[in-house]
mmCIF file of C-alpha atoms in Angstrom:
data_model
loop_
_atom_site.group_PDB
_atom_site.id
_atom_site.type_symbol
_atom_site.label_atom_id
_atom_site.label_comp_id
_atom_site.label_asym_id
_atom_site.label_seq_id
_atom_site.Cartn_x
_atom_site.Cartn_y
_atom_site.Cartn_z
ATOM 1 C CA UNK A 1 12.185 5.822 14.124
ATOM 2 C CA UNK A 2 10.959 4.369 11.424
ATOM 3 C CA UNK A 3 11.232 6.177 7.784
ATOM 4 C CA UNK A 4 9.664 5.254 4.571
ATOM 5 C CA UNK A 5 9.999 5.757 0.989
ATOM 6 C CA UNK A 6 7.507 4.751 -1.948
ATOM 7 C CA UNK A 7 8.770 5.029 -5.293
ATOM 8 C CA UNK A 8 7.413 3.723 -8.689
ATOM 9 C CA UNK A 9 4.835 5.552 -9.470
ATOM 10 C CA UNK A 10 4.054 7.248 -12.650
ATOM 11 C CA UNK A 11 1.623 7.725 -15.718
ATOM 12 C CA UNK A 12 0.108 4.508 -17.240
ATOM 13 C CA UNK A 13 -2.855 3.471 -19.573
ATOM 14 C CA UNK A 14 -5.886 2.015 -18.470
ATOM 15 C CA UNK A 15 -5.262 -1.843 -18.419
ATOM 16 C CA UNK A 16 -2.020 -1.741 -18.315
ATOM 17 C CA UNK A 17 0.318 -2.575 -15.121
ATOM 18 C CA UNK A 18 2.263 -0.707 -12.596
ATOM 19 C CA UNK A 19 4.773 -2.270 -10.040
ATOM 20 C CA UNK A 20 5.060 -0.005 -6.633
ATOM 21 C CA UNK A 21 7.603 -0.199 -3.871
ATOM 22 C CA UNK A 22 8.322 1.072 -0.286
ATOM 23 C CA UNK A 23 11.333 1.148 1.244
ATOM 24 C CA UNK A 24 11.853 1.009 4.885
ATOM 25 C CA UNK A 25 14.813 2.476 7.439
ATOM 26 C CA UNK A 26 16.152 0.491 10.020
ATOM 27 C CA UNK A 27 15.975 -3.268 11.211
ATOM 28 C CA UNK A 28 12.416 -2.545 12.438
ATOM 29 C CA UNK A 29 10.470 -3.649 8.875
ATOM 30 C CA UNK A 30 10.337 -7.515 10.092
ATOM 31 C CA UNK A 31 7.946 -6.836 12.841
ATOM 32 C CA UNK A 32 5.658 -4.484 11.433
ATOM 33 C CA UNK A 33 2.056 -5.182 9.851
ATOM 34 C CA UNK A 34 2.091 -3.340 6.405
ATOM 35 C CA UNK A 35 -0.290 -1.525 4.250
ATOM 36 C CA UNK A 36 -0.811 0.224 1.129
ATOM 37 C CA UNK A 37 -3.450 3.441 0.964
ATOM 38 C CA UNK A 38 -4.647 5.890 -1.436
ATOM 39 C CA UNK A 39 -6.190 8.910 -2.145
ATOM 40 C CA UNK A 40 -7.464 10.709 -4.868
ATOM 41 C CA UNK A 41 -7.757 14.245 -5.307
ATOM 42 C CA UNK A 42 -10.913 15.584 -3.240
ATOM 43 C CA UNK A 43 -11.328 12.684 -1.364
ATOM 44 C CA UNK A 44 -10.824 10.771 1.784
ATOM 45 C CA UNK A 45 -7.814 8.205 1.663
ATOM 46 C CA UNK A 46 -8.598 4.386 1.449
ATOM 47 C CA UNK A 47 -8.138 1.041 2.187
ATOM 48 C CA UNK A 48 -5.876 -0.993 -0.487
ATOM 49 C CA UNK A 49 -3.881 -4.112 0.990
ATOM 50 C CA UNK A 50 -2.145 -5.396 3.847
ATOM 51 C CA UNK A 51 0.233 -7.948 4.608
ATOM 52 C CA UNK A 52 1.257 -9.332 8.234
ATOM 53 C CA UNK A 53 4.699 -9.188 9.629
ATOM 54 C CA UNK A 54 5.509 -12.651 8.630
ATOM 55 C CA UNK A 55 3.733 -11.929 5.018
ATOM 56 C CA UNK A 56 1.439 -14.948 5.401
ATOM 57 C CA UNK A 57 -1.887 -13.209 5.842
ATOM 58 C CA UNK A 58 -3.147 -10.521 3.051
ATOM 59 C CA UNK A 59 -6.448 -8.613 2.588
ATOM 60 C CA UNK A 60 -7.459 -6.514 -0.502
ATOM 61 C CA UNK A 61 -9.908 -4.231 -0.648
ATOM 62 C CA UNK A 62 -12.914 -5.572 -2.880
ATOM 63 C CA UNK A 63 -12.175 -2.665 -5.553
ATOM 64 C CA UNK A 64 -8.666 -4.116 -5.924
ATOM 65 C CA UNK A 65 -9.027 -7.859 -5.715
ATOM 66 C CA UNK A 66 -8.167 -9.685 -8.090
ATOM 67 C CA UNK A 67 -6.152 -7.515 -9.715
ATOM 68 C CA UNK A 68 -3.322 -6.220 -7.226
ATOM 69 C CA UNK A 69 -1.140 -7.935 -5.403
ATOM 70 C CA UNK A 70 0.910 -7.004 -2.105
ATOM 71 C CA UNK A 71 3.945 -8.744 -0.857
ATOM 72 C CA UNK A 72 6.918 -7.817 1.047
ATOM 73 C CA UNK A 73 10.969 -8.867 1.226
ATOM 74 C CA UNK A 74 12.070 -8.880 4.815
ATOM 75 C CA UNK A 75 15.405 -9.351 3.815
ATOM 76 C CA UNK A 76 16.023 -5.811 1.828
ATOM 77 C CA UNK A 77 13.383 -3.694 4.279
ATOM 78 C CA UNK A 78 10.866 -3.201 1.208
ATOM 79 C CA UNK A 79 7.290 -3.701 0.428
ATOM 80 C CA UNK A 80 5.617 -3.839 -3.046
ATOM 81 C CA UNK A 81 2.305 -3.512 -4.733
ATOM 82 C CA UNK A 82 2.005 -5.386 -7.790
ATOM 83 C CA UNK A 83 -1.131 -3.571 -10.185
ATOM 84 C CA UNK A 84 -2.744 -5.246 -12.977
ATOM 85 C CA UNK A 85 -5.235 -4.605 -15.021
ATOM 86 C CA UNK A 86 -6.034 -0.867 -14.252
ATOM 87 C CA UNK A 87 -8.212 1.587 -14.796
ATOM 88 C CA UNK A 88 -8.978 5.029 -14.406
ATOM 89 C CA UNK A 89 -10.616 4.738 -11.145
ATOM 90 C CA UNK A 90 -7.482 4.009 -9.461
ATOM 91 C CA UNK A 91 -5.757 7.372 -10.202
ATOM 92 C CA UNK A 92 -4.419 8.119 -6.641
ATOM 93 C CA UNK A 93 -1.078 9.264 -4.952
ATOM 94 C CA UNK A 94 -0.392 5.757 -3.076
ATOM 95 C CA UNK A 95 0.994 5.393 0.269
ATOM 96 C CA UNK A 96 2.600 2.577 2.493
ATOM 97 C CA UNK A 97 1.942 2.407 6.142
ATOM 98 C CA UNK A 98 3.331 0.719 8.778
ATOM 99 C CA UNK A 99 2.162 -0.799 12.396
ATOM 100 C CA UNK A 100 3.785 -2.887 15.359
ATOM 101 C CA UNK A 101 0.532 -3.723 16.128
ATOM 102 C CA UNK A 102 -2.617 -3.993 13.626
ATOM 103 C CA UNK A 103 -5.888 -4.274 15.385
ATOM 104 C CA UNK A 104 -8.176 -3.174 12.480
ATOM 105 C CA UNK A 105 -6.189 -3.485 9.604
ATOM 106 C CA UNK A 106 -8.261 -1.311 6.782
ATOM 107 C CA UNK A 107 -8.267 1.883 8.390
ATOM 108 C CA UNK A 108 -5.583 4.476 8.301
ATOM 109 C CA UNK A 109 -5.641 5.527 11.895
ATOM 110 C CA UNK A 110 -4.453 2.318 12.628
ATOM 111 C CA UNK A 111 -1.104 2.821 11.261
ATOM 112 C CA UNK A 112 1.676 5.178 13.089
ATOM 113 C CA UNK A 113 4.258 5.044 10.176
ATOM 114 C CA UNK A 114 3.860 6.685 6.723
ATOM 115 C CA UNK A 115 5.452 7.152 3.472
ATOM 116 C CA UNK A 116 5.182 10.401 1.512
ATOM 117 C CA UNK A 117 3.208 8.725 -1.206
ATOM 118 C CA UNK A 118 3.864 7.973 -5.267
ATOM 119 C CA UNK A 119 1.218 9.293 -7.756
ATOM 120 C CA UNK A 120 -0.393 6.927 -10.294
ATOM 121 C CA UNK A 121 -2.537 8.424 -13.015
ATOM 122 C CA UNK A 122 -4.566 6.259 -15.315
ATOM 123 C CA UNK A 123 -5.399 7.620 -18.278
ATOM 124 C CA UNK A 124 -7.877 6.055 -21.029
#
């Protein structure tokens, strides 16, 4: 069963940067397709990044690109969301997700593993 754990969230001003990570149980991590979600209060979670098993292949949601970057170490079990540049509009508790399989990689049903999230306020 695969468990994980984001931590590094926390309060930060608008344009400044925030460094998120994910840890995963087990040997599993180097086979699954990742992903980072969010939601914000009242509203429906969303797309962020992804990042294949082999962490060759990444796609960023358009509100995010640019400016975040995801990325993964298959040698510790841990993924990690690099955020620059921020601003308000990204408040959200953040969540990784994880898949053996990815067959459409932007929505949240696709992904059978999840962490318990890491809030990031930003504050102007």
């Amino acid at each position: 069963q695969v468990q994980l754990v984001e931590s590094g969230g926390g309060l930060v001003q608008a344009g400044g940067s925030l460094r998120l990570s994910c840890a995963a149980s087990g040997s599993s991590f180097s086979v699954l397709d990742m992903a980072w979600f969010r939601q914000a209060p009242e509203k429906e979670r969303e797309f962020v990044a992804a990042i294949n098993w082999g962490g060759a292949r990444t796609h960023y949601a358009d509100s995010v690109k640019g400016r975040f970057t995801i990325s993964r170490n298959n040698a510790d079990n841990t993924l990690h969301l690099q955020m620059d540049s921020l601003h308000p509009e990204d408040t959200a508790n953040y969540y990784c997700a994880g898949t053996a399989i990815v067959r459409y990689f932007s929505q949240h049903t696709a992904y059978p593993y999840w962490g318990q999230g890491t809030q990031v306020p930003v504050s102007s």
